GROMACS .gro file of C-alpha atoms in nm:
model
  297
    1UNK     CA    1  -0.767  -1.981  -1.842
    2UNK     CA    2  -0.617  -2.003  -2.194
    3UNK     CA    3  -0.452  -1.667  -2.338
    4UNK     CA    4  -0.721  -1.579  -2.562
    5UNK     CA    5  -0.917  -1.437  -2.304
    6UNK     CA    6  -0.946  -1.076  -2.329
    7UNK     CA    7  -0.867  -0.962  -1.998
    8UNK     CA    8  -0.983  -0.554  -1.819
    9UNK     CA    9  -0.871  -0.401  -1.564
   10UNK     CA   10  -1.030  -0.071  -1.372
   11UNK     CA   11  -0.786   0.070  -1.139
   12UNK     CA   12  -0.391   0.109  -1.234
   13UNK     CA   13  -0.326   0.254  -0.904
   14UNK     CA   14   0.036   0.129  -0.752
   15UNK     CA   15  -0.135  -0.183  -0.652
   16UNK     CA   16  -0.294  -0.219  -1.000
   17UNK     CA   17  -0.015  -0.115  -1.243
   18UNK     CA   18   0.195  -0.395  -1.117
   19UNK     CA   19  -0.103  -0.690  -1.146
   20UNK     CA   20  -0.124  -0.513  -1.525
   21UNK     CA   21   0.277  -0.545  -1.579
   22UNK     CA   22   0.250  -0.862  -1.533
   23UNK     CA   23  -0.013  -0.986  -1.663
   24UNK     CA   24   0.096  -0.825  -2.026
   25UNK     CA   25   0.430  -1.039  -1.902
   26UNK     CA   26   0.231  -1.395  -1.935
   27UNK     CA   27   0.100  -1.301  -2.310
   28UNK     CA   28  -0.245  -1.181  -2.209
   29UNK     CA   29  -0.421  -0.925  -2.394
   30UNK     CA   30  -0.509  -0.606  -2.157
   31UNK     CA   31  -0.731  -0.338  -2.156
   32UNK     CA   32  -0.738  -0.083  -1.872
   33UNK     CA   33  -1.007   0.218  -1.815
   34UNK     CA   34  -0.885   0.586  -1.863
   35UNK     CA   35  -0.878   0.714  -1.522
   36UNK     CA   36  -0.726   1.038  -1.340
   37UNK     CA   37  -0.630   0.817  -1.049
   38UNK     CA   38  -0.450   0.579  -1.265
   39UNK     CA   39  -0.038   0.595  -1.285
   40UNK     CA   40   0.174   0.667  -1.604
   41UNK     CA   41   0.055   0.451  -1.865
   42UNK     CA   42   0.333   0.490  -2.107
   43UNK     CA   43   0.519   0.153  -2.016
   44UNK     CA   44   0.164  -0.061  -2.065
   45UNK     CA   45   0.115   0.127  -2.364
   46UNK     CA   46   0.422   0.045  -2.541
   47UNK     CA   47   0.395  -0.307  -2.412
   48UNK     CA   48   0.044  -0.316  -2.619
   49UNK     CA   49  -0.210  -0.236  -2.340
   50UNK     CA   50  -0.482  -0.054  -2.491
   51UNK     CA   51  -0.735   0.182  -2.290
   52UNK     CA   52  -1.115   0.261  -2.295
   53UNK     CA   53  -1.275   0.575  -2.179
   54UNK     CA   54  -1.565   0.435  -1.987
   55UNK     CA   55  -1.615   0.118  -1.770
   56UNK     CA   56  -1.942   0.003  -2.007
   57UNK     CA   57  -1.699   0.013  -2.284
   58UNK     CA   58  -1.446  -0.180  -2.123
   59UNK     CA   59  -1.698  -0.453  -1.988
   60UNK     CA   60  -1.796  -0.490  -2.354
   61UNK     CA   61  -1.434  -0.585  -2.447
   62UNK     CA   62  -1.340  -0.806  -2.223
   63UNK     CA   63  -1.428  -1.176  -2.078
   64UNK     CA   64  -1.224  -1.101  -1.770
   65UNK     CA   65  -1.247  -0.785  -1.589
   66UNK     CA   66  -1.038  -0.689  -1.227
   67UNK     CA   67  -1.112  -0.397  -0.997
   68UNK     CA   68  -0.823  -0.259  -0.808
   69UNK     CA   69  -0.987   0.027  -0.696
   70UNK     CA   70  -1.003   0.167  -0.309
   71UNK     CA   71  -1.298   0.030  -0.122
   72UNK     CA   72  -1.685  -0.052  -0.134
   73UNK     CA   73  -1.801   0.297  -0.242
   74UNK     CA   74  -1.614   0.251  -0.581
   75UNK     CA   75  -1.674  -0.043  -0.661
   76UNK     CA   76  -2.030   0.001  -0.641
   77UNK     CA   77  -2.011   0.333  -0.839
   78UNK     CA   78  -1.805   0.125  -1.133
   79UNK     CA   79  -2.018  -0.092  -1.170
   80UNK     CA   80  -2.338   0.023  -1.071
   81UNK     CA   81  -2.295   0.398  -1.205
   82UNK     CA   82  -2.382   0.578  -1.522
   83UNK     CA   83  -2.164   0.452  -1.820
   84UNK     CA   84  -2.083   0.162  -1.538
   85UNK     CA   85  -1.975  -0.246  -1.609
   86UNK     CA   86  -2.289  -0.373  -1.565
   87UNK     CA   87  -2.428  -0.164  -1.872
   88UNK     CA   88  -2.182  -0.320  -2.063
   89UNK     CA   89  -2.139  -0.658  -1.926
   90UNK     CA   90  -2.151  -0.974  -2.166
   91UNK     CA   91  -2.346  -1.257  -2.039
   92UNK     CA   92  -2.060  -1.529  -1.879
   93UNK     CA   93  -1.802  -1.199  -1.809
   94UNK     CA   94  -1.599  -1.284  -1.506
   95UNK     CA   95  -1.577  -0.942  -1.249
   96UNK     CA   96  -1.295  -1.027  -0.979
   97UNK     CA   97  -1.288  -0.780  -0.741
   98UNK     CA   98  -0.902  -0.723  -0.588
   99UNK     CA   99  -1.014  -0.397  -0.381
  100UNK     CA  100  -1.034  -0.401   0.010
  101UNK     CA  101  -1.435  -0.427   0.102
  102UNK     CA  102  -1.739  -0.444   0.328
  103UNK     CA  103  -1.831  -0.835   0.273
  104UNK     CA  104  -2.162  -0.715   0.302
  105UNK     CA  105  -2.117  -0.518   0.006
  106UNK     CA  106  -1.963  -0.773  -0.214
  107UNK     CA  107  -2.222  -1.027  -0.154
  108UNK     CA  108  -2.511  -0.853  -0.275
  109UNK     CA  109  -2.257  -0.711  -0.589
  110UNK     CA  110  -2.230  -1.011  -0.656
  111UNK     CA  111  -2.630  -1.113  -0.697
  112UNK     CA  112  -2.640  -0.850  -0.888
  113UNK     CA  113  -2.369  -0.930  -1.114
  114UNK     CA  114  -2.544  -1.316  -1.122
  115UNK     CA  115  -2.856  -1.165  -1.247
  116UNK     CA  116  -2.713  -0.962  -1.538
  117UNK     CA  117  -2.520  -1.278  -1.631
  118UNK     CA  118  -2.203  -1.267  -1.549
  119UNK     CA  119  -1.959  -1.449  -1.249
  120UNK     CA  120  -1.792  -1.244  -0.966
  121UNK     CA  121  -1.527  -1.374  -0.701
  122UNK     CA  122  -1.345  -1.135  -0.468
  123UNK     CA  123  -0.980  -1.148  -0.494
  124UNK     CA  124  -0.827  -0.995  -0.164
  125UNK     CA  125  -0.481  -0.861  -0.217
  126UNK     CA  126  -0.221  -0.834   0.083
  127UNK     CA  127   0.148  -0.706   0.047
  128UNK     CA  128   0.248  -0.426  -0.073
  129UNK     CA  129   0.327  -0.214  -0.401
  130UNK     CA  130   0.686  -0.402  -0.463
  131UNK     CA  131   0.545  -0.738  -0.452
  132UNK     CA  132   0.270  -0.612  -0.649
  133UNK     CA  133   0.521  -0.518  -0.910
  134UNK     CA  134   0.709  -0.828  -0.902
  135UNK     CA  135   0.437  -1.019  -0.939
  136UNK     CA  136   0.485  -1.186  -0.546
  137UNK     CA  137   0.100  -1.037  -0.436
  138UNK     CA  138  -0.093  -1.276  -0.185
  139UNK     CA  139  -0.463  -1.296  -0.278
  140UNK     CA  140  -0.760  -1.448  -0.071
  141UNK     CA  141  -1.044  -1.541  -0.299
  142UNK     CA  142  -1.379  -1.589  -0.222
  143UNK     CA  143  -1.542  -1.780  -0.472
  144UNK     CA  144  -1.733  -2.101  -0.580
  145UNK     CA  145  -1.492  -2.423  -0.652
  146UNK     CA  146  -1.528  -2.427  -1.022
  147UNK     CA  147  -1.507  -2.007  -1.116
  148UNK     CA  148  -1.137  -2.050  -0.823
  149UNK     CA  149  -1.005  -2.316  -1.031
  150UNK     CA  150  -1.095  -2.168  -1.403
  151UNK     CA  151  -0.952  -1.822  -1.270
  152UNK     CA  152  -0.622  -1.943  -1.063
  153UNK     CA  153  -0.405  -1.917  -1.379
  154UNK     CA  154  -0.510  -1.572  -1.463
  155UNK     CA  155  -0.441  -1.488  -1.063
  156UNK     CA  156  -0.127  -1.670  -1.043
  157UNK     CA  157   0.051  -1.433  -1.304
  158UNK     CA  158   0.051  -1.156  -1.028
  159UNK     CA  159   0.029  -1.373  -0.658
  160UNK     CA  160   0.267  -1.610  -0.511
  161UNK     CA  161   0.035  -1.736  -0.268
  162UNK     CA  162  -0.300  -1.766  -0.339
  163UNK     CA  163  -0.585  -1.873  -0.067
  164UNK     CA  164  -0.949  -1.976  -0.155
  165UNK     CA  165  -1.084  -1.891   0.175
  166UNK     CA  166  -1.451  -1.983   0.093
  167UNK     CA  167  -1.786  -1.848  -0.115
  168UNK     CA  168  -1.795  -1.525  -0.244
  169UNK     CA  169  -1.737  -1.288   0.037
  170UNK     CA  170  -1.520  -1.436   0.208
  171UNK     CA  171  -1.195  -1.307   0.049
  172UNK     CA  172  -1.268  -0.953   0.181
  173UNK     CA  173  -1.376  -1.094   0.539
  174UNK     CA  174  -1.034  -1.282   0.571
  175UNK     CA  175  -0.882  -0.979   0.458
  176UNK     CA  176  -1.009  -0.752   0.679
  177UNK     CA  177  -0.900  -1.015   0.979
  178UNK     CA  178  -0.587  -0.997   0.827
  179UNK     CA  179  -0.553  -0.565   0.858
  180UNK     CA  180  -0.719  -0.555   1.133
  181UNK     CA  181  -0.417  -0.784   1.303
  182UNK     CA  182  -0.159  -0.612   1.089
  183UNK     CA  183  -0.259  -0.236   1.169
  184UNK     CA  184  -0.343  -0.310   1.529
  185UNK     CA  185   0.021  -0.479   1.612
  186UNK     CA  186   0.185  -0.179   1.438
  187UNK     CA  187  -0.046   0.054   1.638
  188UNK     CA  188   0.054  -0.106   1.981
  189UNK     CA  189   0.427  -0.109   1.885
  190UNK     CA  190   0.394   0.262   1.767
  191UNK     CA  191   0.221   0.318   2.102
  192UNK     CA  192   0.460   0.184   2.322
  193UNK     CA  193   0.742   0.355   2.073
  194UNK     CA  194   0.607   0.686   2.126
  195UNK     CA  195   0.611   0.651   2.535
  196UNK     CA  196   1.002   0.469   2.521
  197UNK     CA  197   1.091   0.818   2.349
  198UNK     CA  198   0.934   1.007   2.586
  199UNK     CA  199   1.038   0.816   2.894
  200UNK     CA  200   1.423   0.861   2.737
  201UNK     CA  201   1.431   0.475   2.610
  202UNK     CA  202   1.700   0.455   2.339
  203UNK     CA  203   1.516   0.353   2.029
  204UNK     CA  204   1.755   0.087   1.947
  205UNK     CA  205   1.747  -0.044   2.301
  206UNK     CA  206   1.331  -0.081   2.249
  207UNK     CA  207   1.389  -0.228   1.903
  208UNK     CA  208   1.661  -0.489   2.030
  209UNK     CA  209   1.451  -0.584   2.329
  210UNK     CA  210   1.159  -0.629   2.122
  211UNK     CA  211   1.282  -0.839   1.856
  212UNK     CA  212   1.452  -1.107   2.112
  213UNK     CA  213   1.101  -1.125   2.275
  214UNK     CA  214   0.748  -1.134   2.199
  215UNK     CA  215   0.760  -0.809   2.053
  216UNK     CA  216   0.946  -0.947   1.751
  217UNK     CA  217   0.795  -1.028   1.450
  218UNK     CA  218   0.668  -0.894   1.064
  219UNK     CA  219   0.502  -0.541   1.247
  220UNK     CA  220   0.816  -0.445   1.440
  221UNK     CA  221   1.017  -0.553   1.146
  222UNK     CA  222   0.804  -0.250   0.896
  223UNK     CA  223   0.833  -0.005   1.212
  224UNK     CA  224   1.211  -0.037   1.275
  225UNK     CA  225   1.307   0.182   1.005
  226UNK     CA  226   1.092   0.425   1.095
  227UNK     CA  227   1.196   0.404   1.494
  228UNK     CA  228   1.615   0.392   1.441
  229UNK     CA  229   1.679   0.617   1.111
  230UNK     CA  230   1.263   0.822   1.052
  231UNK     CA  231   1.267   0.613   0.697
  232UNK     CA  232   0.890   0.577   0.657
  233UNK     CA  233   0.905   0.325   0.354
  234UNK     CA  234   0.933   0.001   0.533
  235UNK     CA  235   0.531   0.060   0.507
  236UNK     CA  236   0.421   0.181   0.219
  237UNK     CA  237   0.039   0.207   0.331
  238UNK     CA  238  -0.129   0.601   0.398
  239UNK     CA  239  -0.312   0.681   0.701
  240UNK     CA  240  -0.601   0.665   0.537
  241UNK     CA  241  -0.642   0.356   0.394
  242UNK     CA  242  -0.554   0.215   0.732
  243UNK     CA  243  -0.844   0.410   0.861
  244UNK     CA  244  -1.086   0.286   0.597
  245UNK     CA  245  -0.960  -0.111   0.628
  246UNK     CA  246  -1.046  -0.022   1.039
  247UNK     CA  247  -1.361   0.116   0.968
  248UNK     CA  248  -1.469  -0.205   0.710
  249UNK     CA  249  -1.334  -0.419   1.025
  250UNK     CA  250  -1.562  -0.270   1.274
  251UNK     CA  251  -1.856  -0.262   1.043
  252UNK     CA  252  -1.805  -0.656   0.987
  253UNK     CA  253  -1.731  -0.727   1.356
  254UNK     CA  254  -2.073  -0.507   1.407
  255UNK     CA  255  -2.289  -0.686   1.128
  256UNK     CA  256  -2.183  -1.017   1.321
  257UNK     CA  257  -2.264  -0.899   1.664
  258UNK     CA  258  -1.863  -0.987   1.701
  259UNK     CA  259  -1.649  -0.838   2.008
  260UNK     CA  260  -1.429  -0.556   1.860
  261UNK     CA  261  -1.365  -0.298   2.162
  262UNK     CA  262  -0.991  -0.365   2.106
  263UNK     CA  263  -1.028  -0.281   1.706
  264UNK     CA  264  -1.247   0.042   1.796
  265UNK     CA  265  -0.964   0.212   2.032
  266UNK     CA  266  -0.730   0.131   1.737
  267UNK     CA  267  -0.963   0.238   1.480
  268UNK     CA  268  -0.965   0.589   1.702
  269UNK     CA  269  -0.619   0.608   1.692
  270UNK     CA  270  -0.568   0.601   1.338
  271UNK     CA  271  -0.859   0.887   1.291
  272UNK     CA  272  -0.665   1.108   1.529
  273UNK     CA  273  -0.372   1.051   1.347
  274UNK     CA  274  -0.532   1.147   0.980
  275UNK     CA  275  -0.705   1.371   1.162
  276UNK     CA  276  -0.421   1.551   1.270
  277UNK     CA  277  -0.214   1.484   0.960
  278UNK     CA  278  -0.234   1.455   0.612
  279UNK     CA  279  -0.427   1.200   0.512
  280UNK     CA  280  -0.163   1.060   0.277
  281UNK     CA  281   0.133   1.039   0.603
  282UNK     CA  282   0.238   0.666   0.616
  283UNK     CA  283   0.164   0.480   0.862
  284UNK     CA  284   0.516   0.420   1.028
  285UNK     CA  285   0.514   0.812   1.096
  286UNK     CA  286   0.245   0.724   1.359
  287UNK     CA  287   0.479   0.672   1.630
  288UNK     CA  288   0.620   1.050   1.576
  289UNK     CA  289   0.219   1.172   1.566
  290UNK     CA  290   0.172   0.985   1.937
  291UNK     CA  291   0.522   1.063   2.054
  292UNK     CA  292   0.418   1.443   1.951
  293UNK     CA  293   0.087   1.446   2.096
  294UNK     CA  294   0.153   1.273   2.419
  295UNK     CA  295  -0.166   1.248   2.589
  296UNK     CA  296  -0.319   0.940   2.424
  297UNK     CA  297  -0.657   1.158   2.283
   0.00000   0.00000   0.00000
């Protein structure tokens, strides 16, 4: 993809102001939608970024055009909406979709997209902010052959590793497996945290054992701040969105009759803990929400 394509973006949340950083970095012309939600724009700005005030304006602009926005419900509003991309969508536009979805969801998006004229691939994101920034994100695509490889330059300015996991779709399904098994090891470890502190268990006694045994790994490794010095950052990811990525996860496993008993009771746990919180609480501060409450409802 040469740099004469006018690239969009909708969505300069943390996730999204880093993909825009850098892809103003590899010399591509950017254009990003107006938006509340959005973070300071000033540094884009000054690095030539320009802004629209509506997503059929945008579409209009731009050959290329990425959501990073938070699930299925907005993407369907931005594109389907009033003043939405599709009523300003060029014939041959490309829509990648970074957000977290329902696969369901992005599959018939994507017919729809088809029959207004334009290409869509979904574009997973894992990692976090940071990487985002640095330009280190991982991304599972779902796309056909030809739209992966015409698009893998454009992805590569923002991802270090970059999977094409199949047809459209299944970039959101593999990264929904991938939460579900990311937020369900942290929720067992923050389990079993919360009952060493009650039972008197020396948090770095739990966290030593651990990590020299199967316990060990990338999910104890986020927590461990958290469990030896109540440092919350070594997970940058709200309540929330962890209950939303569960909820997408059960609503998969549902739609294909798939076992997911195990991903309800930690879907559960998460809503008690936003519902007991606010929303916004990162998810490391579980363990002090089940250490608090005690009695496992």
């Amino acid at each position: 993809m040469s740099n004469n394509k006018k690239i969009g973006l909708i969505g300069v949340g943390m996730m999204g102001h880093g993909i825009a950083s850098n892809i103003v970095k590899h010399g591509h012309a950017l254009a990003v939608l107006e938006h509340a939600g959005n973070q300071p724009l000033d540094t884009l700005k000054a690095a030539g970024v320009t802004t629209f005030q509506t997503a059929r304006e945008l579409a209009a602009a731009v050959d290329v055009l990425l959501l990073c926005v938070t699930g299925s419900p907005q993407v369907e509003a931005v594109l389907l909406g009033e003043g939405g991309v599709l009523q300003g969508l060029r014939k041959g536009t490309v829509i990648i979709d970074c957000s977290t979805a329902i696969p369901a969801s992005t599959e018939r998006l994507a017919q729809v997209v088809a029959e207004a004229g334009g290409r869509f691939m979904d574009s997973a994101m894992t990692r976090t902010p940071k990487e985002a920034a640095e330009g280190r994100l991982n991304l599972l695509v779902g796309a056909d052959d030809a739209l992966f490889a015409e698009c893998r330059p454009l992805l590569a300015c923002f991802a270090e590793n970059i999977t094409h996991a199949g047809g459209v779709g299944a970039g959101h399904r593999m990264k929904l497996l991938h939460n579900y098994v990311s937020l369900g090891s942290v929720a067992l470890i923050a389990e079993a945290a919360a009952c060493a502190e009650r039972a008197g268990v020396a948090p770095e006694v739990f966290v030593d054992v651990l990590s020299k045994g199967g316990g060990g790994g990338t999910a104890l490794e986020r927590l461990k701040p958290f469990l030896l010095a109540k440092d919350p950052n070594g997970l940058r990811f709200a309540m929330s969105n962890a209950l939303k990525d569960l909820g997408y996860y059960t609503t998969m496993a549902s739609d294909s009759h798939s076992a997911r008993a195990i991903a309800e009771g930690v879907r559960q746990t998460f809503e008690g803990a936003v519902n007991g919180s606010d929303p916004q609480t990162l998810v490391p501060e579980l363990v002090a929400l089940l250490a608090k409450r005690g009695d496992g409802s």
